[in-house]
Coordinates of C-alpha atoms and ligand atoms in Angstrom, one line a residue:
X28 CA 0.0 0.0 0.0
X29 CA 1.0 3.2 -1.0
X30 CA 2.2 5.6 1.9
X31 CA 0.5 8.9 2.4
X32 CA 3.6 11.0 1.3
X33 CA 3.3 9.1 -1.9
X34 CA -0.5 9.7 -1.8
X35 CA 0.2 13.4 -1.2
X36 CA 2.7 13.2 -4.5
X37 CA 0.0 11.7 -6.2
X38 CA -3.0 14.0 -5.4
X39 CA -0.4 17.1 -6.6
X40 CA 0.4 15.4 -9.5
X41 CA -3.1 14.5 -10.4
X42 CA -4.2 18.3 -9.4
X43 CA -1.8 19.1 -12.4
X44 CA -2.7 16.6 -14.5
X45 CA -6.5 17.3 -14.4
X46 CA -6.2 21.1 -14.7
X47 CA -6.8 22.0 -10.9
X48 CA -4.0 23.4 -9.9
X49 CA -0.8 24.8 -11.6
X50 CA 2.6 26.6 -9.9
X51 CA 2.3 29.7 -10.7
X52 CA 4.1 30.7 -13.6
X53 CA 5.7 27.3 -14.4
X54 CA 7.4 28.3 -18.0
X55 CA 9.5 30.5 -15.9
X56 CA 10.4 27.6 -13.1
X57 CA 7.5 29.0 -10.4
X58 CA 6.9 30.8 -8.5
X59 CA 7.3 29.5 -4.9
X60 CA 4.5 28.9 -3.1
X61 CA 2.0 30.8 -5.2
X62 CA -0.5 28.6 -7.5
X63 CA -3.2 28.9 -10.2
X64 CA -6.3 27.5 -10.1
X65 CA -7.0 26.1 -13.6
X66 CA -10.4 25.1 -15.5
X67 CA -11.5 22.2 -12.9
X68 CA -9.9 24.0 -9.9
X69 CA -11.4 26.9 -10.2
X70 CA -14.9 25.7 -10.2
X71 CA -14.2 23.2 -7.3
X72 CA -13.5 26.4 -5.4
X73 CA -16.2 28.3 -6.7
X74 CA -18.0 25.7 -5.3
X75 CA -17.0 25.7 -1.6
X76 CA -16.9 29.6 -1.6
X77 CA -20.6 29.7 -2.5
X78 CA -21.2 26.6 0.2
X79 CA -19.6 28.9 2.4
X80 CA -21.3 32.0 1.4
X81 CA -25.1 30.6 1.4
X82 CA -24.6 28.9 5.0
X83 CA -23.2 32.4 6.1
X84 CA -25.0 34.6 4.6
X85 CA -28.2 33.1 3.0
X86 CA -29.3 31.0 6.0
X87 CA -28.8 33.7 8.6
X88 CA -31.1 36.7 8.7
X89 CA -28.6 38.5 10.6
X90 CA -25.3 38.2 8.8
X91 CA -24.9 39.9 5.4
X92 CA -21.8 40.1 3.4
X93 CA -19.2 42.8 1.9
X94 CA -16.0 42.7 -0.6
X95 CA -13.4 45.1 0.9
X96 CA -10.7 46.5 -0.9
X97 CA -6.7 45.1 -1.0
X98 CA -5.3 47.9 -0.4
X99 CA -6.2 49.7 2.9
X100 CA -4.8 53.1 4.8
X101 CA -1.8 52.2 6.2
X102 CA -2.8 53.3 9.7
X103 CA -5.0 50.3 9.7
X104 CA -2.1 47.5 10.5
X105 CA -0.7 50.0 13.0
X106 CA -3.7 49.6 14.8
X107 CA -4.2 46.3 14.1
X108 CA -1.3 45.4 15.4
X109 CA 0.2 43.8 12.1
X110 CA 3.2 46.3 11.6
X111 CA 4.3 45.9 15.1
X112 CA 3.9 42.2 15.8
X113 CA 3.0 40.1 12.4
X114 CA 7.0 38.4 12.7
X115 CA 8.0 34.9 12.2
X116 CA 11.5 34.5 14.1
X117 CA 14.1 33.6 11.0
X118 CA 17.4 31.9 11.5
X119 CA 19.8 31.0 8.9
X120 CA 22.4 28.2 8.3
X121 CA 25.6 29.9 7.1
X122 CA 26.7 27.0 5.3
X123 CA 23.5 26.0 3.3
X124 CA 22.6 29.7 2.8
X125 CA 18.9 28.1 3.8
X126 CA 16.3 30.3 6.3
X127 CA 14.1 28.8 8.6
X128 CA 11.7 29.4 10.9
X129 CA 12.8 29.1 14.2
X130 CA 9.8 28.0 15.8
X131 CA 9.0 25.1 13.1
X132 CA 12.1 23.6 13.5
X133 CA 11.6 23.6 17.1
X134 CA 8.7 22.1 16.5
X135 CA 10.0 19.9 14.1
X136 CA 12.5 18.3 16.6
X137 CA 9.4 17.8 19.2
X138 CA 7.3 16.0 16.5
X139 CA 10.6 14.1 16.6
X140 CA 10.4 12.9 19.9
X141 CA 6.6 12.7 20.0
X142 CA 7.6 9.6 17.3
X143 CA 9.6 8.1 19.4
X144 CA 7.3 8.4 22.1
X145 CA 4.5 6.7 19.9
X146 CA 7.4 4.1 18.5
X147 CA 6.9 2.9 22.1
X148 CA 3.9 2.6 23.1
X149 CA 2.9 0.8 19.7
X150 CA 5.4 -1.8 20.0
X151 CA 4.1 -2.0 23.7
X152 CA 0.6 -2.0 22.7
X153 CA 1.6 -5.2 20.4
X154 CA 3.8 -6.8 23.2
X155 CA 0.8 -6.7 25.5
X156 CA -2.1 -6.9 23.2
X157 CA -5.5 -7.3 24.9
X158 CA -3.9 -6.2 28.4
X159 CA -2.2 -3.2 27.1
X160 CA -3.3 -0.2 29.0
X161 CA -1.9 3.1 27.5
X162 CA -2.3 5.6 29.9
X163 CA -0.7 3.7 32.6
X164 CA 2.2 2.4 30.0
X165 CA 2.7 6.6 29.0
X166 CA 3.1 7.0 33.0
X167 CA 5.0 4.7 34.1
X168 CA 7.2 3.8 31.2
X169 CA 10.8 5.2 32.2
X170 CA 11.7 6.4 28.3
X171 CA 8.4 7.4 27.4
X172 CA 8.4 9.6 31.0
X173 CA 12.1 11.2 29.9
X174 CA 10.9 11.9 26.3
X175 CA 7.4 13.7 27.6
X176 CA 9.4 15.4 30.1
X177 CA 12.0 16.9 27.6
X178 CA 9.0 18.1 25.3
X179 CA 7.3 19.7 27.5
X180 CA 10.9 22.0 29.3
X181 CA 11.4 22.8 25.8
X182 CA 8.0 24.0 25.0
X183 CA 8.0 26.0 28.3
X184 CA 11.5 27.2 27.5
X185 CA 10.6 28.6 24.0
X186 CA 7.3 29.8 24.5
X187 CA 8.7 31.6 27.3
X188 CA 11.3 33.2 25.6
X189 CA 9.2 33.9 22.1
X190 CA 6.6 36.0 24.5
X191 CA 9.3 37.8 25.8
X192 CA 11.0 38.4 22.2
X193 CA 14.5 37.2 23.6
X194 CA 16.0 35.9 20.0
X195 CA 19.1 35.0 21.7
X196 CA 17.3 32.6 24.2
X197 CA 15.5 30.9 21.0
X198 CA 18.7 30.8 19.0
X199 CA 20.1 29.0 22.3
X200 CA 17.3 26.5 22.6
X201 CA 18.0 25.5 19.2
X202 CA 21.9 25.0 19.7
X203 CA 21.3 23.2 23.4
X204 CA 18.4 21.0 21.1
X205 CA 21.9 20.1 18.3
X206 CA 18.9 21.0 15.5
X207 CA 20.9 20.6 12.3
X208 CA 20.4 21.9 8.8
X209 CA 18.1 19.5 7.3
X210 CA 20.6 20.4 4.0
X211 CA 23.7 21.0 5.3
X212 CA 23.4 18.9 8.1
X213 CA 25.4 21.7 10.0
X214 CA 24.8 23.3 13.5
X215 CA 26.3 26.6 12.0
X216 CA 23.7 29.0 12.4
X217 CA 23.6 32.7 12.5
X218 CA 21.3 35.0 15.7
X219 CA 17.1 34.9 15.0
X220 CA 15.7 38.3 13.7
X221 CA 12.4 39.0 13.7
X222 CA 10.9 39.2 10.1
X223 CA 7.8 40.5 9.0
X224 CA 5.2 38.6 7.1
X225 CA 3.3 41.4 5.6
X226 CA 4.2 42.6 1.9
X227 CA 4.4 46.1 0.8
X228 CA 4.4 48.7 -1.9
X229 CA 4.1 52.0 -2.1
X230 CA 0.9 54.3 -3.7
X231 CA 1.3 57.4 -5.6
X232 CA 3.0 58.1 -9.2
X233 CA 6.1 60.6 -7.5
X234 CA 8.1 59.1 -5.5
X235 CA 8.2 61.7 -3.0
X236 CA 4.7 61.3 -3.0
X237 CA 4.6 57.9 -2.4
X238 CA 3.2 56.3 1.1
X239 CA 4.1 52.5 1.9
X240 CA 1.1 50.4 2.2
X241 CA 0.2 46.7 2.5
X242 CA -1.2 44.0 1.0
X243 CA -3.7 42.5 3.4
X244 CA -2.3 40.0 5.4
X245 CA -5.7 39.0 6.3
X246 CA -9.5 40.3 5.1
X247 CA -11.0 40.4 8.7
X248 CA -9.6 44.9 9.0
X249 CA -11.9 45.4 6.1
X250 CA -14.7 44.2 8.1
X251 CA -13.9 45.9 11.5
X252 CA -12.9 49.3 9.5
X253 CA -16.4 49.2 7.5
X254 CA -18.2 48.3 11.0
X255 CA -20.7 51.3 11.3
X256 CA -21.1 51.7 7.5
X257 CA -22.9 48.4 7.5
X258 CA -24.3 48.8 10.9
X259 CA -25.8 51.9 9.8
X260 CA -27.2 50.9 6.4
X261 CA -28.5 47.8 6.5
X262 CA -30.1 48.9 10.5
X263 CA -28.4 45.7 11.6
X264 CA -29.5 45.1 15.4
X265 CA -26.9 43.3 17.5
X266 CA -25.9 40.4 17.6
X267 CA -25.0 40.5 13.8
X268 CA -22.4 39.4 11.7
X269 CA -20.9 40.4 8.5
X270 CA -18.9 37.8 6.1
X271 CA -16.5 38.7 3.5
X272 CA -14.2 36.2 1.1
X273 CA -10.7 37.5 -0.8
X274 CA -7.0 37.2 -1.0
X275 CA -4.8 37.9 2.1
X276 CA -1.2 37.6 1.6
X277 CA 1.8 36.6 3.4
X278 CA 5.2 36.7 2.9
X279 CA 5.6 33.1 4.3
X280 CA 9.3 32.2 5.2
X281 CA 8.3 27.9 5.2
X282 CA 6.4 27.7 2.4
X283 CA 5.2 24.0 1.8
X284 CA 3.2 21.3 1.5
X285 CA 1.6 22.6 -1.8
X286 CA -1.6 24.8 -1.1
X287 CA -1.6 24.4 2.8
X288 CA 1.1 27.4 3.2
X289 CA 1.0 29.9 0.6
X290 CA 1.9 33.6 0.0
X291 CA -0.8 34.5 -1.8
X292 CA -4.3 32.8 -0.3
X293 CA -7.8 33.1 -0.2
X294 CA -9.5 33.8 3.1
X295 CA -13.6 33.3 4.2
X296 CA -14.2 35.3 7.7
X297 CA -16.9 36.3 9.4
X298 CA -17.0 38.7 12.1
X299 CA -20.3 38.2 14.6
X300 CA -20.5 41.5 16.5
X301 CA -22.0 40.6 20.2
X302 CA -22.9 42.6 23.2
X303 CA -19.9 42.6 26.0
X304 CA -20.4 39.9 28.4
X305 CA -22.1 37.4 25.9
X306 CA -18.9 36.2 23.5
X307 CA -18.0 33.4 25.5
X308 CA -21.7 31.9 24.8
X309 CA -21.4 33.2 21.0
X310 CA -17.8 31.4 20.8
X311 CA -19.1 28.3 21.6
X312 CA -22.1 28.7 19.6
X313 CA -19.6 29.7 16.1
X314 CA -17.4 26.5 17.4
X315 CA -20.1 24.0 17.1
X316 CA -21.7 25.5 14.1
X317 CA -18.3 25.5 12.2
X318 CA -17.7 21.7 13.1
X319 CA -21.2 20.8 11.5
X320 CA -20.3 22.6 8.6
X321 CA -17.1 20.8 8.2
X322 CA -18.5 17.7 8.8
X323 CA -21.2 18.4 6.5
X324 CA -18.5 17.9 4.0
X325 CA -19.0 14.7 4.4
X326 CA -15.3 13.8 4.7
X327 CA -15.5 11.6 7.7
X328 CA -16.3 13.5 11.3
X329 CA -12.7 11.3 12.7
X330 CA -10.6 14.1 10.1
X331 CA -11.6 16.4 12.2
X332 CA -10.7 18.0 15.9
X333 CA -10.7 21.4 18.1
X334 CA -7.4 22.3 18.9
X335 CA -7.7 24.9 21.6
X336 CA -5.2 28.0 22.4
X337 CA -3.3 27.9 25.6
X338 CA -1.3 30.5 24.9
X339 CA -3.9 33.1 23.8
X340 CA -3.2 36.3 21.2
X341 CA -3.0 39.9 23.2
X342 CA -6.6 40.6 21.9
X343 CA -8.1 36.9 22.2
X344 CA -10.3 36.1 25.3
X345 CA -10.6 32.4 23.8
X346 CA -9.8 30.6 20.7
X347 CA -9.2 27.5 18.8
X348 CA -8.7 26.0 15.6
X349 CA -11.0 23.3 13.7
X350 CA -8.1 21.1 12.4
X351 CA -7.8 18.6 9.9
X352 CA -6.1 15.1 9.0
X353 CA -4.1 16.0 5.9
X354 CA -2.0 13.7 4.4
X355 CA 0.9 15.4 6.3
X356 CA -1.2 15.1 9.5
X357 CA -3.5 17.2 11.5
X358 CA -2.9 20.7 11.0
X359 CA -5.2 24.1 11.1
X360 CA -7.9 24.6 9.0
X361 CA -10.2 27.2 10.1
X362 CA -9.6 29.6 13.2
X363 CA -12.1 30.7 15.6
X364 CA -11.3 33.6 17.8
X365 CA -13.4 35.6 20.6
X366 CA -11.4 38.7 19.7
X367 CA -13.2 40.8 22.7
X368 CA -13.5 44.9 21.8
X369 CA -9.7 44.7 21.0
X370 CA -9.8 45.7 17.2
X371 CA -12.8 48.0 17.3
X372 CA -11.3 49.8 19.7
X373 CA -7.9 50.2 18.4
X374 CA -9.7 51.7 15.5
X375 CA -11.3 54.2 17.6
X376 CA -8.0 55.4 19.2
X377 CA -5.9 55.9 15.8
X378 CA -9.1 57.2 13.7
X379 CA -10.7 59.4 16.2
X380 CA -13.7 58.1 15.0
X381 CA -16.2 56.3 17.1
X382 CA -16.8 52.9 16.8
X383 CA -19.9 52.0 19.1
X384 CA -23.5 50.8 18.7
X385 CA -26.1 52.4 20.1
X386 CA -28.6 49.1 22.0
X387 CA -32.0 50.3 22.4
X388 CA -32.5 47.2 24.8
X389 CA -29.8 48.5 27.7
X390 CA -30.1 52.3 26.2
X391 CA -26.3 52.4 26.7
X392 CA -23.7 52.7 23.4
X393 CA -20.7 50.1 23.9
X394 CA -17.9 49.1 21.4
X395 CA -19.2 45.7 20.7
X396 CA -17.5 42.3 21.5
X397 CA -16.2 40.3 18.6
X398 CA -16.2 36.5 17.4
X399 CA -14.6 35.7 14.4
X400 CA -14.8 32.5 12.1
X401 CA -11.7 32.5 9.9
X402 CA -11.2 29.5 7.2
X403 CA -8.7 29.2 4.6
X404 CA -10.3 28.4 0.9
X405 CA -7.2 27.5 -0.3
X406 CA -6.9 24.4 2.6
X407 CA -10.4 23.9 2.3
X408 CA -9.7 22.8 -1.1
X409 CA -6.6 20.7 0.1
X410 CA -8.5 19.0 2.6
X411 CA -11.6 18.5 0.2
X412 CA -9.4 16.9 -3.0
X413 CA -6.8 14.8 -0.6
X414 CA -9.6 12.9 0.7
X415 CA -11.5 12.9 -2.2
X416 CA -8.9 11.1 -4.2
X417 CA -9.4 7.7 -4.7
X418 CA -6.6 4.8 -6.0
X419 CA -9.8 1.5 -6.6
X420 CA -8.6 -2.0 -7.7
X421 CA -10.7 -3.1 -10.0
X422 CA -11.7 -6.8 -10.7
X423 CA -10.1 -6.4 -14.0
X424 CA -6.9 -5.6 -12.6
X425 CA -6.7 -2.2 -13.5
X426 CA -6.7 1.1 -11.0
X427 CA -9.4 3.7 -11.3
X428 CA -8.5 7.0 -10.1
X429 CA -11.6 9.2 -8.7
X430 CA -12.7 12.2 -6.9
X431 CA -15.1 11.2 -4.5
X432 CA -16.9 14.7 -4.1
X433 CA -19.8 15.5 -2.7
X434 CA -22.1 15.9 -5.8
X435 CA -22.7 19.4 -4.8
X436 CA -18.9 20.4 -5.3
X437 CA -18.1 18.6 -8.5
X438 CA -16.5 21.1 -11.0
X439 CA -18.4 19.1 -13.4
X440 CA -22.0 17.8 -12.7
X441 CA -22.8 15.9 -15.9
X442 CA -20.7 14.6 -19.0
X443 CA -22.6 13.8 -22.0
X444 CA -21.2 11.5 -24.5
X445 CA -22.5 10.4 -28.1
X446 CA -21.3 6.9 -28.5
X447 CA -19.9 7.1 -31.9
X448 CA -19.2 10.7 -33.8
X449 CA -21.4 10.1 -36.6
X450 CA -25.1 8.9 -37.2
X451 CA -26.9 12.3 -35.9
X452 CA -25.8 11.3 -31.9
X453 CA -23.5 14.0 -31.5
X454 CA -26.9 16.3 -32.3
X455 CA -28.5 14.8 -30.4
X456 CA -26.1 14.9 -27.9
X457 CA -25.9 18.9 -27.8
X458 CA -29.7 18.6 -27.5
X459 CA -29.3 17.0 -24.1
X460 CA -26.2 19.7 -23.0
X461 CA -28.6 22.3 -24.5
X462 CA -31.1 21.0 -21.7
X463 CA -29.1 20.4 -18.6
X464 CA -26.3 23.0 -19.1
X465 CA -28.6 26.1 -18.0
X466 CA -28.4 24.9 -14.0
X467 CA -25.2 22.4 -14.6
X468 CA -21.8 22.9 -15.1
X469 CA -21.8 20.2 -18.1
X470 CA -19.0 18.9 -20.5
X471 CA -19.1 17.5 -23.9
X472 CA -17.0 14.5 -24.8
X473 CA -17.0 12.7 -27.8
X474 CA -13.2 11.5 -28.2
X475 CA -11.8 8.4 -27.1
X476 CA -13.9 4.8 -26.5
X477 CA -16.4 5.7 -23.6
X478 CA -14.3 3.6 -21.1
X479 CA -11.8 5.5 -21.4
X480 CA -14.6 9.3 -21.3
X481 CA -16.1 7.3 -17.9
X482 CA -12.1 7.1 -16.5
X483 CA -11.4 10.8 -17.7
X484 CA -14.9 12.1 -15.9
X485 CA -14.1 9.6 -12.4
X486 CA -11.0 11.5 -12.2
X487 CA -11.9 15.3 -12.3
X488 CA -15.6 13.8 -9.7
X489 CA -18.4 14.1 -12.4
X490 CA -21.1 12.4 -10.7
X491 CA -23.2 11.7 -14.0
X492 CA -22.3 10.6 -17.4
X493 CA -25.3 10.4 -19.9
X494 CA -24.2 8.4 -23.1
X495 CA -26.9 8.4 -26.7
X496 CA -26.8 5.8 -28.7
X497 CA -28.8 5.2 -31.9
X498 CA -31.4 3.5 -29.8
X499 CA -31.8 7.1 -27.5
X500 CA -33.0 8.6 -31.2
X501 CA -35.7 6.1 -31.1
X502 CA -37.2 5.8 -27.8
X503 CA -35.7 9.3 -26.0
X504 CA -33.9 7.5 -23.6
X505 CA -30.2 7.7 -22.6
X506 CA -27.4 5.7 -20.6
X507 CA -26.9 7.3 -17.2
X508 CA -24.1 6.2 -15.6
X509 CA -23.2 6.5 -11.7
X510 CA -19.3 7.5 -11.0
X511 CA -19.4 6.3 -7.1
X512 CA -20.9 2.6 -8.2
X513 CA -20.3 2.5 -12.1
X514 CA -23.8 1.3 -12.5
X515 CA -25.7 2.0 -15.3
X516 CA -29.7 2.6 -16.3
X517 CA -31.4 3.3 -18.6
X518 CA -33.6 6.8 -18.2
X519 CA -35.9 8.9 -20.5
X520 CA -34.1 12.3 -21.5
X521 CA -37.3 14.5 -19.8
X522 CA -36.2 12.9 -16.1
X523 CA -32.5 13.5 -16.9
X524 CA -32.9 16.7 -15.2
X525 CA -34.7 16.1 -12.0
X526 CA -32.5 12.8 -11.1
X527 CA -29.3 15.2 -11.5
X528 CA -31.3 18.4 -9.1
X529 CA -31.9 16.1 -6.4
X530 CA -27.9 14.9 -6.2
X531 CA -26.2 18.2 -6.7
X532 CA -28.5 21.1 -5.5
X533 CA -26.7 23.5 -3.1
X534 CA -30.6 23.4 -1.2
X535 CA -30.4 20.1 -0.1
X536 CA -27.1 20.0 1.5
X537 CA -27.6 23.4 2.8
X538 CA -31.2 22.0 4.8
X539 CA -28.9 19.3 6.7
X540 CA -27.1 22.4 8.5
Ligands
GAP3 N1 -8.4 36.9 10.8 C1 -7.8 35.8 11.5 C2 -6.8 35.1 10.8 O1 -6.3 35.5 9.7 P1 -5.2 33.0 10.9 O2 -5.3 31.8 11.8 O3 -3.9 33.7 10.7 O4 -6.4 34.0 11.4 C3 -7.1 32.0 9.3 O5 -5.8 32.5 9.4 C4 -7.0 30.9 8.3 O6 -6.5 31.3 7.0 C5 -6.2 29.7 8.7 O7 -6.9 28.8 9.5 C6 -5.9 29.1 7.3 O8 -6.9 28.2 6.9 C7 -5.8 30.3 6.4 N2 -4.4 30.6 6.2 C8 -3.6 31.4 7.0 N3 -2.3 31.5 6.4 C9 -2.4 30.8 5.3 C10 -1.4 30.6 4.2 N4 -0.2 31.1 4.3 N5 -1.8 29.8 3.2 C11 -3.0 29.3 3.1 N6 -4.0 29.5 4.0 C12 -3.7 30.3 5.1

């Protein structure tokens, strides 16, 4: 059996292959960690951005949406916080000329010894089979006890001395740790600096004139700047929430694992503006709403788990992340943060502007209480198409590759096929895309033997083939052929439409929420 970093080679390969996702700018070698969505990819994503969109937006009465600009004033990441504290600590190895991330190859080396940790109690676990009791193995067990104990003076050690920005401690915990160049293999690194993720250029055509600003690092400060414009016009009473999807960017120092880290990225937040005192409720309300929605996916409910923050942000009164089993292992897919009053009211002290609601139920104006929802299209798409993918032995011997999407996200819903490229079917064939294609994506396919159509469809996750034949100009009826079972039937061209409706409508899935 194939191992999962061989599955993860062959879901990248396979996005390529199948026109979902290309390195950007690949005649000119890439560039790093920034991708294009191509003719199947980009309709997947469509796809879960309106999922996401209709569930926020369409099915609550009190969030409503907005599309904020890229480019903001600059004095908005001041506030924010972004220009003063958006770093990654960087550390270079002078002999490979390589920069890391300090913090991930600390990590790194504790993911190391959490292996070794799990080496033991799985060999244990076999040793003692029915009798094996873990938790009293992982306590008792003298190398499993040194191991936990190391990870855990080490964590203390670096989170201690990242909160108190001492780059000389971090560099140290890395030398005392012997972390080597994973290229040079060499301990020969220079001191940690603190590096800033956000990008910049400057606006204005004279350069005297010209003012650095940013490309957003994330789309939430569009929200929180536009807070009383859409308070104001749409009357919104509180609590409320408005939703917004775009690009963020980030000038990512580790860049990998295909779409998971990338510099340029697509971001879906919400920001549900509550009364003080009620966020904690709200946050857990937004955490077990965002799990449904995840597992409404349909990707298996196991993939998923709350990872909650110990260490909370300055502005955070409580937050967590929703992740996910990628191939690589669980990692963050969406964040959901009780930001308090923090941003609002950093706002109001660098605009001079006001920021408060007005609540005719207390008569009293407060800066309102904040609980975002923040989840990465980009990973959303990772997570969708890595477990989607699908290597079947057949009984024939031969492998069949699919997509296993939920109907509802297939780039394309229905493929219709004339058997042969003569005898009026392709005509007839057109009549039937001519039908379907108004509320379908739909392809047309006539090369090739239709084995070989049924593979090409199984592998981008069409859900429904229809093939005519010279007996569908006869008696109106067509071949419609199932990708998940292969099965065939037989079905009159008039119910074509409603069989495909009840699979892939967007209302179905969006009643089991
Ligand atoms: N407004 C809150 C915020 O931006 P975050 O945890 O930094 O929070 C939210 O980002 C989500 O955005 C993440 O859970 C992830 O899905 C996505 N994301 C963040 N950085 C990313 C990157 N470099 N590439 C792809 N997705 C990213």
């Amino acid at each position: 059996m194939a191992n999962q970093e061989d599955i993860f080679k062959n879901i990248i390969s396979h996005s390529k292959e199948y026109g979902f996702i290309f390195q950007s700018s690949e005649i000119y070698d890439g560039l790093s960690a920034v991708y294009d969505y191509g003719q199947m990819g980009v309709e997947l994503k469509k796809n879960l951005r309106e999922y996401w969109w209709k569930s926020m937006v369409q099915m609550h009465e009190n969030i409503v949406g907005i599309d904020t600009a890229i480019f903001m004033h600059p004095t908005t990441w001041k506030a924010s916080g972004h220009i003063d504290a958006f770093n990654d600590p960087l550390i270079d190895n002078k002999d490979s000329k390589k920069r890391y991330r300090a913090d991930v190859l600390v990590e790194e080396y504790l993911s190391k010894i959490e292996a070794k940790i799990q080496k033991e109690v799985d060999k244990a676990k076999e040793r003692f089979a029915e009798s094996f009791n873990e938790a009293t193995f992982r306590s008792t067990n003298s190398r499993v006890i040194e191991n936990q104990t190391k990870i855990e003076t080490i964590n203390t050690r670096f989170k201690n001395a990242l909160d108190k920005n001492e780059l000389t401690e971090v560099r140290q915990i890395i030398i005392d740790c012997e972390i080597v160049c994973p290229i040079s293999g060499s301990k020969n690194w220079t001191d940690v600096r603190q590096f800033n993720l956000m990008f910049s250029t400057s606006m204005g055509s004279v350069s005297e004139d010209a003012s650095t600003i940013y490309l957003r690092p994330e789309t939430a400060q569009g929200i929180f700047v536009n807070f009383l414009n859409v308070q104001k016009s749409g009357r919104m009473k509180i609590p409320f929430g408005i939703a917004q999807t775009g690009k963020a960017f980030r000038n990512e120092i580790v860049a990998r694992q295909f779409i998971f880290r990338m510099r340029e990225f697509e971001q879906m937040e919400m920001q549900f503006f509550v009364r003080p005192g009620t966020e904690k409720e709200w946050y857990n309300y937004w955490k077990e709403t965002r799990m449904k929605w995840h597992n409404s996916l349909g990707l298996g409910e196991t993939n998923y788990r709350f990872h909650n923050h110990i260490k909370l942000a300055h502005y955070a009164n409580a937050a967590c992340d929703i992740e996910f089993k990628f191939p690589f292992g669980f990692k963050e897919l969406e964040g959901i943060h009780s930001r308090t009053d923090f941003d609002l009211k950093a706002h109001e002290q660098y605009s001079g502007k006001k920021l408060q609601y007005f609540d005719s139920e207390l008569n009293q104006n407060y800066v309102p209480y904040v609980v975002e929802t923040s989840v990465g299209l980009d990973r959303l798409f990772l997570a969708v198409i890595s477990k989607a993918y699908t290597e079947e032995k057949l009984e024939d011997g031969t492998t069949r590759v699919t997509l296993n999407l939920p109907p509802f996200l297939a780039p394309i819903k229905v493929a219709v096929f004339p058997l042969i490229k003569k005898d009026n079917l392709p005509e007839k064939a057109h009549e039937i895309m001519n039908l379907l294609k108004y509320d379908n994506a739909c392809i047309y396919d006539e090369k090739d033997t239709i084995g070989k159509r049924y593979r090409r469809q199984d592998a981008i996750g069409t859900p429904f083939c229809v093939t005519i034949d010279h007996q569908s100009l006869e008696d109106n009826a067509v071949t419609l052929r199932y990708r998940d079972t292969m099965q065939q039937e037989r079905v009159n061209i008039n119910a074509l439409a409603q069989i495909i409706e009840d699979k892939v409508s967007f209302k179905k899935q969006l009643s089991l929420l």
